[in-house]
XYZ file of N, CA, C and O in Angstrom:
664
model
N 52.582 29.370 -40.113
C 51.647 29.406 -39.040
C 52.221 30.282 -37.926
O 53.358 30.130 -37.531
N 51.397 31.154 -37.391
C 51.830 32.107 -36.389
C 51.563 31.536 -34.991
O 50.481 31.047 -34.712
N 52.544 31.615 -34.095
C 52.386 31.107 -32.736
C 51.944 32.253 -31.828
O 52.435 33.374 -31.948
N 51.023 31.918 -30.920
C 50.538 32.893 -29.951
C 51.306 32.667 -28.669
O 51.425 31.545 -28.187
N 51.843 33.765 -28.124
C 52.659 33.659 -26.934
C 52.207 34.722 -25.949
O 52.034 35.885 -26.309
N 52.001 34.309 -24.675
C 51.637 35.253 -23.627
C 52.690 35.186 -22.543
O 53.009 34.108 -22.031
N 53.241 36.320 -22.206
C 54.273 36.372 -21.181
C 53.606 36.636 -19.830
O 53.082 37.728 -19.578
N 53.606 35.637 -18.948
C 52.972 35.733 -17.640
C 53.968 35.971 -16.513
O 53.594 36.004 -15.356
N 55.226 36.161 -16.807
C 56.231 36.346 -15.759
C 56.022 37.611 -14.939
O 56.259 37.583 -13.729
N 55.550 38.739 -15.507
C 55.325 39.900 -14.621
C 54.232 39.638 -13.592
O 54.301 40.130 -12.477
N 53.262 38.863 -13.944
C 52.195 38.578 -12.988
C 52.676 37.660 -11.865
O 52.257 37.785 -10.721
N 53.530 36.733 -12.217
C 54.002 35.782 -11.223
C 55.130 36.336 -10.371
O 55.353 35.880 -9.258
N 55.838 37.318 -10.874
C 56.994 37.817 -10.145
C 56.611 38.772 -9.022
O 57.374 38.970 -8.101
N 55.394 39.377 -9.075
C 55.006 40.303 -8.010
C 54.669 39.522 -6.750
O 53.901 38.566 -6.803
N 55.238 39.922 -5.636
C 54.854 39.241 -4.391
C 53.457 39.718 -3.957
O 53.179 40.911 -3.936
N 52.601 38.762 -3.627
C 51.238 39.111 -3.193
C 51.189 39.069 -1.668
O 51.657 38.127 -1.050
N 50.612 40.072 -1.126
C 50.456 40.108 0.326
C 48.976 39.976 0.656
O 48.107 40.225 -0.184
N 48.710 39.619 1.871
C 47.320 39.420 2.300
C 46.559 40.738 2.312
O 45.369 40.780 2.072
N 47.264 41.830 2.582
C 46.582 43.118 2.651
C 46.234 43.649 1.272
O 45.332 44.451 1.113
N 46.922 43.213 0.259
C 46.655 43.694 -1.093
C 45.363 43.088 -1.639
O 44.730 43.668 -2.509
N 44.987 41.914 -1.150
C 43.777 41.263 -1.630
C 42.563 41.728 -0.837
O 42.604 41.841 0.384
N 41.515 41.987 -1.526
C 40.283 42.408 -0.854
C 39.561 41.181 -0.304
O 39.678 40.084 -0.839
N 38.803 41.392 0.763
C 38.012 40.298 1.324
C 36.894 39.924 0.352
O 36.346 40.795 -0.346
N 36.546 38.652 0.286
C 35.423 38.256 -0.560
C 34.125 38.867 -0.053
O 34.021 39.238 1.118
N 33.135 38.947 -0.918
C 31.870 39.539 -0.497
C 31.236 38.665 0.568
O 31.240 37.444 0.487
N 30.684 39.296 1.586
C 30.083 38.571 2.684
C 31.053 38.164 3.771
O 30.655 37.576 4.770
N 32.320 38.472 3.578
C 33.330 38.104 4.556
C 33.966 39.368 5.088
O 34.401 40.220 4.328
N 33.993 39.489 6.398
C 34.614 40.662 6.992
C 35.671 40.229 7.982
O 35.898 39.049 8.221
N 36.342 41.186 8.562
C 37.372 40.855 9.543
C 36.709 40.316 10.812
O 35.539 40.546 11.072
N 37.476 39.612 11.616
C 36.915 38.981 12.809
C 36.460 40.019 13.829
O 35.552 39.768 14.604
N 37.064 41.190 13.843
C 36.643 42.216 14.790
C 35.268 42.760 14.424
O 34.481 43.095 15.294
N 34.958 42.825 13.144
C 33.638 43.297 12.736
C 32.570 42.268 13.069
O 31.450 42.612 13.406
N 32.920 41.002 13.012
C 31.942 39.958 13.317
C 31.698 39.836 14.808
O 30.611 39.478 15.244
N 32.684 40.125 15.597
C 32.554 39.948 17.033
C 31.681 41.013 17.669
O 31.088 40.792 18.715
N 31.588 42.172 17.087
C 30.866 43.264 17.744
C 29.438 43.368 17.230
O 29.193 43.579 16.050
N 28.470 43.205 18.127
C 27.072 43.493 17.833
C 26.332 42.507 16.958
O 25.274 42.840 16.455
N 26.798 41.324 16.739
C 26.052 40.404 15.885
C 25.238 39.400 16.675
O 24.477 38.657 16.099
N 25.396 39.351 17.991
C 24.660 38.357 18.762
C 23.161 38.633 18.737
O 22.364 37.718 18.621
N 22.756 39.881 18.797
C 21.330 40.224 18.752
C 20.780 39.969 17.352
O 19.708 39.387 17.189
N 21.520 40.383 16.341
C 21.030 40.174 14.982
C 21.052 38.696 14.605
O 20.209 38.244 13.835
N 21.982 37.933 15.153
C 22.018 36.498 14.867
C 20.797 35.810 15.453
O 20.213 34.926 14.833
N 20.390 36.236 16.651
C 19.183 35.657 17.241
C 17.948 36.018 16.434
O 17.062 35.212 16.251
N 17.877 37.250 15.969
C 16.723 37.663 15.163
C 16.714 36.922 13.844
O 15.657 36.502 13.390
N 17.880 36.765 13.228
C 17.950 36.014 11.981
C 17.566 34.561 12.197
O 16.855 33.976 11.379
N 18.006 33.976 13.315
C 17.659 32.597 13.633
C 16.152 32.464 13.854
O 15.523 31.525 13.386
N 15.588 33.430 14.548
C 14.145 33.415 14.794
C 13.367 33.553 13.488
O 12.387 32.845 13.258
N 13.818 34.453 12.629
C 13.153 34.631 11.332
C 13.307 33.391 10.455
O 12.365 32.995 9.755
N 14.463 32.769 10.532
C 14.696 31.553 9.755
C 13.801 30.415 10.239
O 13.214 29.694 9.439
N 13.678 30.274 11.559
C 12.815 29.221 12.092
C 11.347 29.494 11.797
O 10.588 28.572 11.530
N 10.934 30.762 11.821
C 9.557 31.103 11.467
C 9.295 30.777 10.000
O 8.244 30.223 9.651
N 10.241 31.095 9.148
C 10.104 30.771 7.722
C 10.034 29.269 7.509
O 9.211 28.785 6.718
N 10.856 28.518 8.203
C 10.842 27.057 8.092
C 9.523 26.488 8.620
O 8.981 25.530 8.062
N 8.986 27.090 9.670
C 7.702 26.648 10.219
C 6.577 26.859 9.205
O 5.680 26.020 9.075
N 6.619 27.967 8.474
C 5.604 28.191 7.434
C 5.751 27.179 6.311
O 4.765 26.705 5.746
N 6.987 26.831 5.962
C 7.198 25.804 4.925
C 6.630 24.463 5.368
O 6.004 23.757 4.577
N 6.841 24.116 6.638
C 6.302 22.858 7.164
C 4.780 22.908 7.195
O 4.108 21.926 6.879
N 4.216 24.066 7.553
C 2.760 24.196 7.658
C 2.077 24.079 6.310
O 1.000 23.490 6.196
N 2.699 24.604 5.271
C 2.072 24.604 3.942
C 2.413 23.327 3.171
O 1.779 23.019 2.170
N 3.340 22.546 3.661
C 3.767 21.316 2.990
C 2.653 20.359 2.597
O 2.619 19.863 1.468
N 1.684 20.042 3.499
C 0.612 19.126 3.104
C -0.261 19.670 1.977
O -0.836 18.897 1.208
N -0.354 20.978 1.850
C -1.142 21.562 0.765
C -0.526 21.304 -0.598
O -1.228 21.280 -1.610
N 0.781 21.087 -0.617
C 1.451 20.804 -1.886
C 1.166 19.390 -2.372
O 1.309 19.102 -3.555
N 0.773 18.499 -1.454
C 0.480 17.124 -1.860
C -0.991 16.929 -2.233
O -1.334 15.897 -2.810
N -1.853 17.883 -1.896
C -3.274 17.739 -2.223
C -3.544 17.631 -3.728
O -4.344 16.773 -4.133
N -2.935 18.442 -4.585
C -3.200 18.263 -6.019
C -2.779 16.896 -6.544
O -3.484 16.316 -7.377
N -1.685 16.354 -6.033
C -1.269 15.019 -6.465
C -2.264 13.966 -5.994
O -2.583 13.032 -6.730
N -2.771 14.120 -4.782
C -3.767 13.176 -4.288
C -5.054 13.266 -5.103
O -5.681 12.242 -5.394
N -5.438 14.459 -5.493
C -6.635 14.629 -6.321
C -6.435 13.980 -7.690
O -7.343 13.337 -8.224
N -5.257 14.137 -8.248
C -4.969 13.513 -9.536
C -4.991 11.995 -9.422
O -5.548 11.308 -10.282
N -4.412 11.468 -8.351
C -4.421 10.020 -8.155
C -5.846 9.504 -7.981
O -6.195 8.432 -8.490
N -6.677 10.261 -7.271
C -8.066 9.855 -7.079
C -8.817 9.874 -8.407
O -9.624 8.983 -8.701
N -8.546 10.868 -9.221
C -9.194 10.946 -10.533
C -8.756 9.788 -11.422
O -9.559 9.200 -12.137
N -7.471 9.459 -11.361
C -6.968 8.361 -12.183
C -7.501 7.003 -11.725
O -7.659 6.091 -12.533
N -7.784 6.848 -10.439
C -8.260 5.551 -9.948
C -9.733 5.329 -10.268
O -10.203 4.199 -10.190
N -10.463 6.376 -10.605
C -11.858 6.216 -10.993
C -12.797 6.195 -9.801
O -12.386 6.255 -8.649
N -14.113 6.105 -10.107
C -15.120 6.132 -9.055
C -15.712 4.760 -8.778
O -16.589 4.637 -7.934
N -15.268 3.753 -9.484
C -15.785 2.415 -9.220
C -15.179 1.877 -7.924
O -14.130 2.312 -7.475
N -15.887 0.920 -7.333
C -15.401 0.326 -6.103
C -14.492 -0.838 -6.481
O -14.946 -1.916 -6.839
N -13.198 -0.574 -6.452
C -12.203 -1.611 -6.731
C -11.110 -1.495 -5.681
O -11.053 -0.523 -4.926
N -10.260 -2.480 -5.626
C -9.229 -2.494 -4.590
C -8.277 -1.306 -4.733
O -7.873 -0.692 -3.741
N -7.965 -0.941 -5.968
C -7.040 0.165 -6.183
C -7.644 1.485 -5.729
O -7.002 2.270 -5.025
N -8.903 1.747 -6.102
C -9.526 3.014 -5.709
C -9.765 3.065 -4.204
O -9.668 4.135 -3.594
N -10.050 1.921 -3.577
C -10.228 1.907 -2.121
C -8.891 2.166 -1.425
O -8.835 2.905 -0.440
N -7.809 1.599 -1.936
C -6.494 1.856 -1.342
C -6.082 3.315 -1.495
O -5.524 3.918 -0.566
N -6.339 3.884 -2.662
C -6.018 5.311 -2.875
C -6.827 6.175 -1.922
O -6.308 7.110 -1.298
N -8.115 5.870 -1.784
C -8.967 6.650 -0.885
C -8.534 6.474 0.566
O -8.545 7.438 1.345
N -8.138 5.273 0.938
C -7.622 5.057 2.288
C -6.363 5.856 2.551
O -6.188 6.427 3.634
N -5.485 5.925 1.563
C -4.271 6.727 1.701
C -4.619 8.212 1.808
O -4.024 8.934 2.612
N -5.596 8.643 1.009
C -6.005 10.050 1.047
C -6.582 10.393 2.420
O -6.391 11.502 2.913
N -7.279 9.453 3.045
C -7.856 9.709 4.363
C -6.848 9.565 5.500
O -6.847 10.373 6.439
N -5.999 8.567 5.430
C -5.140 8.266 6.575
C -3.936 9.192 6.708
O -3.511 9.489 7.824
N -3.371 9.652 5.612
C -2.186 10.509 5.737
C -2.498 11.842 6.429
O -1.724 12.261 7.304
N -3.619 12.525 6.134
C -3.899 13.742 6.908
C -4.258 13.459 8.364
O -3.918 14.243 9.251
N -4.939 12.341 8.618
C -5.286 12.016 10.007
C -4.012 11.770 10.819
O -3.879 12.274 11.941
N -3.065 11.028 10.249
C -1.785 10.813 10.938
C -1.045 12.127 11.150
O -0.412 12.332 12.181
N -1.109 13.015 10.156
C -0.419 14.309 10.285
C -1.060 15.166 11.377
O -0.358 15.849 12.125
N -2.396 15.130 11.468
C -3.075 15.909 12.513
C -2.723 15.361 13.886
O -2.487 16.120 14.831
N -2.681 14.037 14.016
C -2.346 13.446 15.312
C -0.892 13.697 15.698
O -0.570 13.737 16.887
N -0.019 13.884 14.739
C 1.391 14.107 15.031
C 1.847 15.528 14.797
O 3.015 15.754 14.475
N 0.947 16.494 14.972
C 1.303 17.890 14.685
C 2.407 18.390 15.624
O 3.300 19.125 15.201
N 2.394 17.969 16.876
C 3.428 18.436 17.805
C 4.791 17.844 17.467
O 5.807 18.521 17.591
N 4.820 16.586 17.027
C 6.096 15.985 16.637
C 6.622 16.612 15.354
O 7.827 16.671 15.136
N 5.717 17.080 14.492
C 6.139 17.708 13.248
C 6.861 19.021 13.510
O 7.874 19.324 12.875
N 6.358 19.795 14.461
C 6.953 21.099 14.744
C 7.971 21.066 15.879
O 8.567 22.099 16.199
N 8.196 19.915 16.481
C 9.127 19.811 17.612
C 10.558 20.209 17.265
O 11.210 20.889 18.060
N 11.109 19.812 16.099
C 12.495 20.230 15.814
C 12.673 21.746 15.739
O 13.750 22.255 16.043
N 11.640 22.466 15.377
C 11.747 23.927 15.310
C 11.723 24.549 16.694
O 12.227 25.650 16.890
N 11.129 23.861 17.651
C 11.044 24.406 19.008
C 12.208 23.986 19.883
O 12.505 24.636 20.864
N 12.891 22.889 19.543
C 13.996 22.386 20.355
C 15.296 23.136 20.139
O 16.216 22.994 20.902
N 15.394 23.902 19.080
C 16.658 24.570 18.758
C 16.994 25.609 19.825
O 16.132 26.158 20.485
N 18.297 25.872 19.957
C 18.765 26.861 20.919
C 18.385 28.257 20.439
O 18.196 28.500 19.266
N 18.321 29.175 21.376
C 18.043 30.558 21.018
C 16.644 30.958 21.451
O 16.013 30.316 22.289
N 16.165 32.041 20.876
C 14.855 32.562 21.236
C 13.757 31.607 20.788
O 13.841 30.991 19.740
N 12.713 31.503 21.600
C 11.591 30.631 21.248
C 10.753 31.302 20.160
O 10.598 32.504 20.129
N 10.232 30.453 19.293
C 9.422 30.944 18.189
C 7.998 30.459 18.417
O 7.768 29.286 18.731
N 7.035 31.353 18.276
C 5.628 30.983 18.423
C 5.146 30.402 17.098
O 5.091 31.099 16.086
N 4.808 29.116 17.101
C 4.376 28.439 15.880
C 2.909 28.043 15.945
O 2.470 27.169 15.211
N 2.135 28.707 16.809
C 0.725 28.335 16.945
C -0.059 28.622 15.660
O -0.922 27.829 15.270
N 0.230 29.716 14.987
C -0.466 30.026 13.736
C -0.085 29.021 12.649
O -0.944 28.585 11.876
N 1.178 28.639 12.607
C 1.618 27.650 11.627
C 0.968 26.292 11.902
O 0.580 25.589 10.969
N 0.830 25.933 13.181
C 0.155 24.680 13.525
C -1.310 24.719 13.105
O -1.845 23.727 12.611
N -1.943 25.866 13.285
C -3.347 26.008 12.898
C -3.519 25.858 11.388
O -4.437 25.167 10.922
N -2.626 26.460 10.617
C -2.679 26.322 9.158
C -2.410 24.876 8.752
O -3.073 24.326 7.869
N -1.457 24.232 9.420
C -1.126 22.833 9.145
C -2.347 21.942 9.370
O -2.684 21.093 8.539
N -3.032 22.142 10.497
C -4.225 21.344 10.805
C -5.339 21.653 9.814
O -6.040 20.739 9.352
N -5.525 22.925 9.437
C -6.586 23.292 8.498
C -6.363 22.643 7.128
O -7.316 22.143 6.507
N -5.141 22.630 6.660
C -4.851 22.010 5.361
C -5.089 20.500 5.435
O -5.643 19.902 4.507
N -4.722 19.883 6.554
C -4.949 18.449 6.697
C -6.433 18.123 6.863
O -6.885 17.068 6.402
N -7.200 19.006 7.492
C -8.649 18.809 7.561
C -9.249 18.887 6.152
O -10.166 18.121 5.822
N -8.726 19.765 5.316
C -9.181 19.813 3.917
C -8.882 18.494 3.215
O -9.694 18.013 2.411
N -7.753 17.875 3.518
C -7.434 16.563 2.956
C -8.401 15.489 3.420
O -8.825 14.625 2.645
N -8.778 15.523 4.702
C -9.759 14.561 5.226
C -11.116 14.783 4.563
O -11.801 13.819 4.186
N -11.506 16.039 4.398
C -12.782 16.339 3.738
C -12.786 15.849 2.291
O -13.803 15.351 1.810
N -11.663 15.972 1.612
C -11.586 15.443 0.252
C -11.721 13.927 0.257
O -12.384 13.350 -0.604
N -11.131 13.259 1.233
C -11.261 11.812 1.344
C -12.698 11.389 1.607
O -13.180 10.401 1.036
N -13.403 12.126 2.454
C -14.809 11.825 2.722
C -15.655 12.063 1.475
O -16.552 11.272 1.152
N -15.359 13.136 0.752
C -16.056 13.403 -0.513
C -15.806 12.263 -1.494
O -16.713 11.824 -2.208
N -14.604 11.778 -1.505
C -14.245 10.662 -2.386
C -15.034 9.401 -2.026
O -15.516 8.686 -2.905
N -15.173 9.128 -0.720
C -15.994 7.995 -0.288
C -17.444 8.170 -0.713
O -18.119 7.211 -1.101
N -17.923 9.401 -0.651
C -19.305 9.674 -1.057
C -19.500 9.450 -2.547
O -20.513 8.879 -2.969
N -18.541 9.881 -3.350
C -18.625 9.678 -4.803
C -18.629 8.183 -5.136
O -19.343 7.742 -6.034
N -17.856 7.420 -4.394
C -17.774 5.987 -4.654
C -18.999 5.236 -4.144
O -19.176 4.058 -4.433
N -19.857 5.905 -3.378
C -21.055 5.272 -2.854
C -20.814 4.475 -1.599
O -21.613 3.601 -1.255
N -19.745 4.753 -0.890
C -19.412 4.000 0.313
C -19.911 4.669 1.588
O -19.771 4.101 2.673
N -20.480 5.857 1.494
C -21.067 6.520 2.655
C -22.587 6.380 2.589
O -23.187 6.557 1.529
N -23.223 6.083 3.710
C -24.691 5.976 3.711
C -25.337 7.360 3.732
O -25.571 7.935 4.790
N -25.617 7.898 2.569
C -26.148 9.258 2.490
C -27.590 9.318 1.996
O -28.190 10.382 2.021
N -28.164 8.220 1.553
C -29.547 8.230 1.073
C -30.423 7.423 2.028
O -29.933 6.633 2.834
N -31.724 7.618 1.925
C -32.646 6.911 2.822
C -32.641 5.414 2.561
O -32.890 4.616 3.472
N -32.346 5.002 1.334
C -32.329 3.568 1.040
C -31.157 2.859 1.716
O -31.181 1.641 1.874
N -30.170 3.606 2.157
C -29.053 2.997 2.875
C -29.437 2.600 4.296
O -28.733 1.830 4.934
N -30.557 3.137 4.786
C -30.969 2.905 6.163
C -32.244 2.069 6.250
O -32.934 2.074 7.269
N -32.602 1.319 5.220
C -33.839 0.536 5.200
C -33.881 -0.527 6.289
O -34.952 -0.882 6.772
N -32.756 -1.032 6.695
C -32.736 -2.062 7.735
C -33.218 -1.521 9.070
O -33.697 -2.283 9.920
N -33.141 -0.239 9.276
C -33.537 0.357 10.554
C -34.933 0.961 10.516
O -35.418 1.427 11.532
N -35.592 0.967 9.372
C -36.948 1.502 9.245
C -37.921 0.345 9.481
O -37.821 -0.700 8.838
N -38.870 0.523 10.412
C -39.819 -0.576 10.656
C -40.744 -0.768 9.443
O -41.058 0.198 8.738
N -41.137 -1.995 9.199
C -42.030 -2.224 8.054
C -43.380 -1.552 8.269
O -43.841 -1.369 9.393
N -44.003 -1.175 7.194
C -45.279 -0.473 7.238
C -46.369 -1.442 7.705
O -46.454 -2.574 7.238
N -47.204 -1.023 8.642
C -48.313 -1.834 9.155
C -49.577 -1.483 8.372
O -50.030 -0.331 8.383
N -50.099 -2.450 7.690
C -51.322 -2.235 6.922
C -52.523 -2.487 7.822
O -52.574 -3.474 8.572
N -53.522 -1.625 7.721
C -54.722 -1.769 8.548
C -55.695 -2.785 7.955
O -56.463 -3.396 8.676
N -55.644 -2.950 6.669
C -56.646 -3.784 6.018
C -56.013 -4.490 4.838
O -55.186 -3.923 4.138
N -56.408 -5.722 4.625
C -55.920 -6.491 3.494
C -57.104 -6.860 2.628
O -58.182 -7.189 3.117
N -56.936 -6.828 1.353
C -58.015 -7.290 0.462
C -57.511 -8.518 -0.253
O -56.358 -8.647 -0.613
N -58.413 -9.429 -0.440
C -57.991 -10.648 -1.111
C -58.753 -10.929 -2.358
O -59.692 -10.428 -2.756
């Protein structure tokens, strides 16, 4: 049987100096970092916060397909489970619309340049309004909204007959 042998002593015997090693990618000397990065750091921070604001704004739209699937699975009959699912579908967007400022507050409290998130807030509210509209549609499918004339019979005065025949 043949033995494999690797002699590593030449590699270990060379003294390594800090200057012989190259800096890792993305890492530069401290003098390069100190000069001129304050403006670009603010712009990067602003761009990062704007990107995060868009992620927060589109977040409720990612839950709409799951809510639609849950509504489909619960059926259209009036049962406790389908009413609870529909209530959840209605209440979560309403709570999100009422708390839109608290949702975006962490992005505005950070140090640095202020970021305008009015467009992101508008998209956030629009997506949540779509969720409320889906909840109302769901109530209509279940027959819980008074949408036909027979739902309002209690408020229609009875017909007055002019003549009776016996």
